């Protein structure tokens, strides 16, 4: 019989409880290691220790025992809690949920039951139910840190990002207060990752919308991924240039012979504009989001002087300002037979202004303010000097052959000259309809050599220059035409379009305003003015113009689409969704509108509606890498990474060098546990972005999960060299060093963490373990003491300090610490630090 006060008696004290058989089965027993060293694998792991915890029963036996108790007494709360915990650990989540529900019917204010039921709701996808349970926990115990983190994770998954941030902030504030009670599980201890719920690792936010770059919406919320970057989920929108090419706002439709050619031109332009680089839709100030109605003159409009050539369909508006390097030469300088001297002077002034605007805009920025254009970069100044040299060359005396030809043409009688001019103009029109704009320019120039005041030739040559990307020359011709016919609204309108393409947004607004003053019933004039206003960041004014265009033409699809963009930028998401919906009623097969509406749905947390839109977008446009990537990120948010991976594959098949898509797929593979595939993607990412620390950090994580700690240490070291010291990187490298047995180096990393964050509990705890491994027991006890001072209810710290006392031979202190650990967390599986259990990394 054991003597009073003997070790055997002290051990037996911890084996009794109120519900004897259940408690005995559910809690591990503190036993002598030597008594079981030939029977139990756990006992053999560290023969130099005297004590270890031994489990009495597996989960099935516990569930069976609890069932017997509940048949005798259905109101046995202890049995319900133990059985619920056992079901949960087995993965029988619905059964566990039922048991926690039964507990709460008996004890509605049970914090433990509410918290664990909330965690089960979250795992089963019942986010609203989980939030209700976590909220109830926080009402009963405002300092319940885990409930704060968990509710934040659920709100994040629902898309309620601001509320999620507030929950995380609330939890972090209390997590740093040592006097507040916490109940960390024994499983959290030792080189621990921290007590964040699983949802923290999936915080994502849509970084952009409509037709904007990711930078326009900032970097988003921190995702909790190892790269600290947000997933990119539905955030980059498609270029909107695939909208309808005409708004039917009073403009005649293309003739049957023209329509096929126009569609071919548009399709070619779609293919060039559709795929943004690096996963971002180019806005360039917004230029790719609409089709413009740049018109050649048409006699059907009853324009002055019977200026006729049938209109062409509205082309896409190209954003490439580099074509402006041809600016600076006027029609009078370049070609024989310029218009009047006044028109030539006006053309020269317009060309000079346009060249300056184009040079300032050539950088492809996302928009200009309504003020003056910025300073011209050095390389653009060089281009301007080249243009001036070209102009000087073009101003040299004409060749004798050209002079002779002009003299011969002037020698014919006026009627013959007029007939020849019309013949050249007709040839120019035919060449333009065939898309041969260079030939059209030559023929229109011959017309002007015969009749310098030929309004149609000036107008249509301006149109052809615009199609060739020679925007300064186009502005020159439109300006010369307006010298001849100042009240021609379409010359103003087309000049406004060309100025917008050159980045002269204020000048474009002025021209559209003048056109609207001449013809206030033309919806396109207001729409395009709104477009130029939008690119100056004047979204409210743009919305007014789009609204006016819709009033004049309720079927104006582009006006709805671009008003949606502006409302989105102002944070009026519901109104933007309504506009995209209206645009889709007018044009149901528009993948850009579907994609952008899906992005808005995702941002508002309406994930199923977002998924429907992304599904339709990829069904209508299978070449859109961005839509595949956005749908993949959304599927991950919905907890379906297995379904997301094929979409990541398709996005990369379409854009193999897209670094964002590589990172997304690598993270998805990591989530699925496909670490070798993740390493391959992060290696490609590093090849593309060798200075990006996130590639090394994420690859280090994958190496670590495969047990390749040496490679992981190398990658974490490379990441630190690129982004500097961070708590996460030093903690994770220390973990790998400890796994390699390099405890002294691990201690140095944990000490670096404490230099950055002197209150980092994990670093104290894990450094204590490394000290213990080196036999520096006094230092280990000191670190565990610090942890317990900061977190008095940290059961893991008591257990680890008890283990160190055990190694020091201080068995009474060891027993006391082990007993305290069991009091704080009686049902948890106890890690064995001697065997390396619980040596976890911080993510």
PDB file of N, CA and C in Angstrom, residues 14 51 65 69 142 248 314 369 416 421 496 501 688 767:
ATOM      1  N   UNK A  14      -4.785  12.496  -8.967  1.00  0.00           N
ATOM      2  CA  UNK A  14      -5.193  13.077 -10.262  1.00  0.00           C
ATOM      3  C   UNK A  14      -6.045  12.116 -11.074  1.00  0.00           C
ATOM      4  N   UNK A  51       8.455  10.661 -15.701  1.00  0.00           N
ATOM      5  CA  UNK A  51       6.998  10.649 -15.766  1.00  0.00           C
ATOM      6  C   UNK A  51       6.514  10.858 -17.196  1.00  0.00           C
ATOM      7  N   UNK A  65     -18.916   4.786 -23.587  1.00  0.00           N
ATOM      8  CA  UNK A  65     -19.119   5.010 -22.153  1.00  0.00           C
ATOM      9  C   UNK A  65     -20.079   6.168 -21.903  1.00  0.00           C
ATOM     10  N   UNK A  69     -23.855   6.359 -19.957  1.00  0.00           N
ATOM     11  CA  UNK A  69     -24.212   7.352 -18.958  1.00  0.00           C
ATOM     12  C   UNK A  69     -25.481   8.104 -19.349  1.00  0.00           C
ATOM     13  N   UNK A 142     -16.478  38.538 -22.449  1.00  0.00           N
ATOM     14  CA  UNK A 142     -15.903  39.487 -23.408  1.00  0.00           C
ATOM     15  C   UNK A 142     -14.414  39.287 -23.660  1.00  0.00           C
ATOM     16  N   UNK A 248     -26.774  53.169 -81.089  1.00  0.00           N
ATOM     17  CA  UNK A 248     -28.030  53.447 -81.779  1.00  0.00           C
ATOM     18  C   UNK A 248     -28.612  54.782 -81.368  1.00  0.00           C
ATOM     19  N   UNK A 314     -18.146  52.035 -85.155  1.00  0.00           N
ATOM     20  CA  UNK A 314     -17.305  52.636 -84.122  1.00  0.00           C
ATOM     21  C   UNK A 314     -16.185  51.694 -83.749  1.00  0.00           C
ATOM     22  N   UNK A 369      -5.082  64.256 -63.952  1.00  0.00           N
ATOM     23  CA  UNK A 369      -5.973  65.191 -63.286  1.00  0.00           C
ATOM     24  C   UNK A 369      -6.485  66.185 -64.298  1.00  0.00           C
ATOM     25  N   UNK A 416     -12.678  70.326-114.403  1.00  0.00           N
ATOM     26  CA  UNK A 416     -11.906  69.087-114.487  1.00  0.00           C
ATOM     27  C   UNK A 416     -11.209  68.808-113.165  1.00  0.00           C
ATOM     28  N   UNK A 421     -10.697  65.654-108.228  1.00  0.00           N
ATOM     29  CA  UNK A 421     -10.692  65.631-106.763  1.00  0.00           C
ATOM     30  C   UNK A 421     -11.712  64.633-106.234  1.00  0.00           C
ATOM     31  N   UNK A 496     -12.506  65.250 -80.362  1.00  0.00           N
ATOM     32  CA  UNK A 496     -12.512  64.930 -78.941  1.00  0.00           C
ATOM     33  C   UNK A 496     -12.064  63.505 -78.674  1.00  0.00           C
ATOM     34  N   UNK A 501      -7.623  59.886 -76.844  1.00  0.00           N
ATOM     35  CA  UNK A 501      -6.649  58.819 -77.086  1.00  0.00           C
ATOM     36  C   UNK A 501      -5.230  59.305 -76.830  1.00  0.00           C
ATOM     37  N   UNK A 688      10.714  34.526 -62.307  1.00  0.00           N
ATOM     38  CA  UNK A 688      10.122  35.737 -62.885  1.00  0.00           C
ATOM     39  C   UNK A 688      10.379  36.968 -62.018  1.00  0.00           C
ATOM     40  N   UNK A 767      11.680  29.439 -27.509  1.00  0.00           N
ATOM     41  CA  UNK A 767      13.073  29.550 -27.088  1.00  0.00           C
ATOM     42  C   UNK A 767      13.314  28.716 -25.828  1.00  0.00           C
TER      43      UNK A 767
END
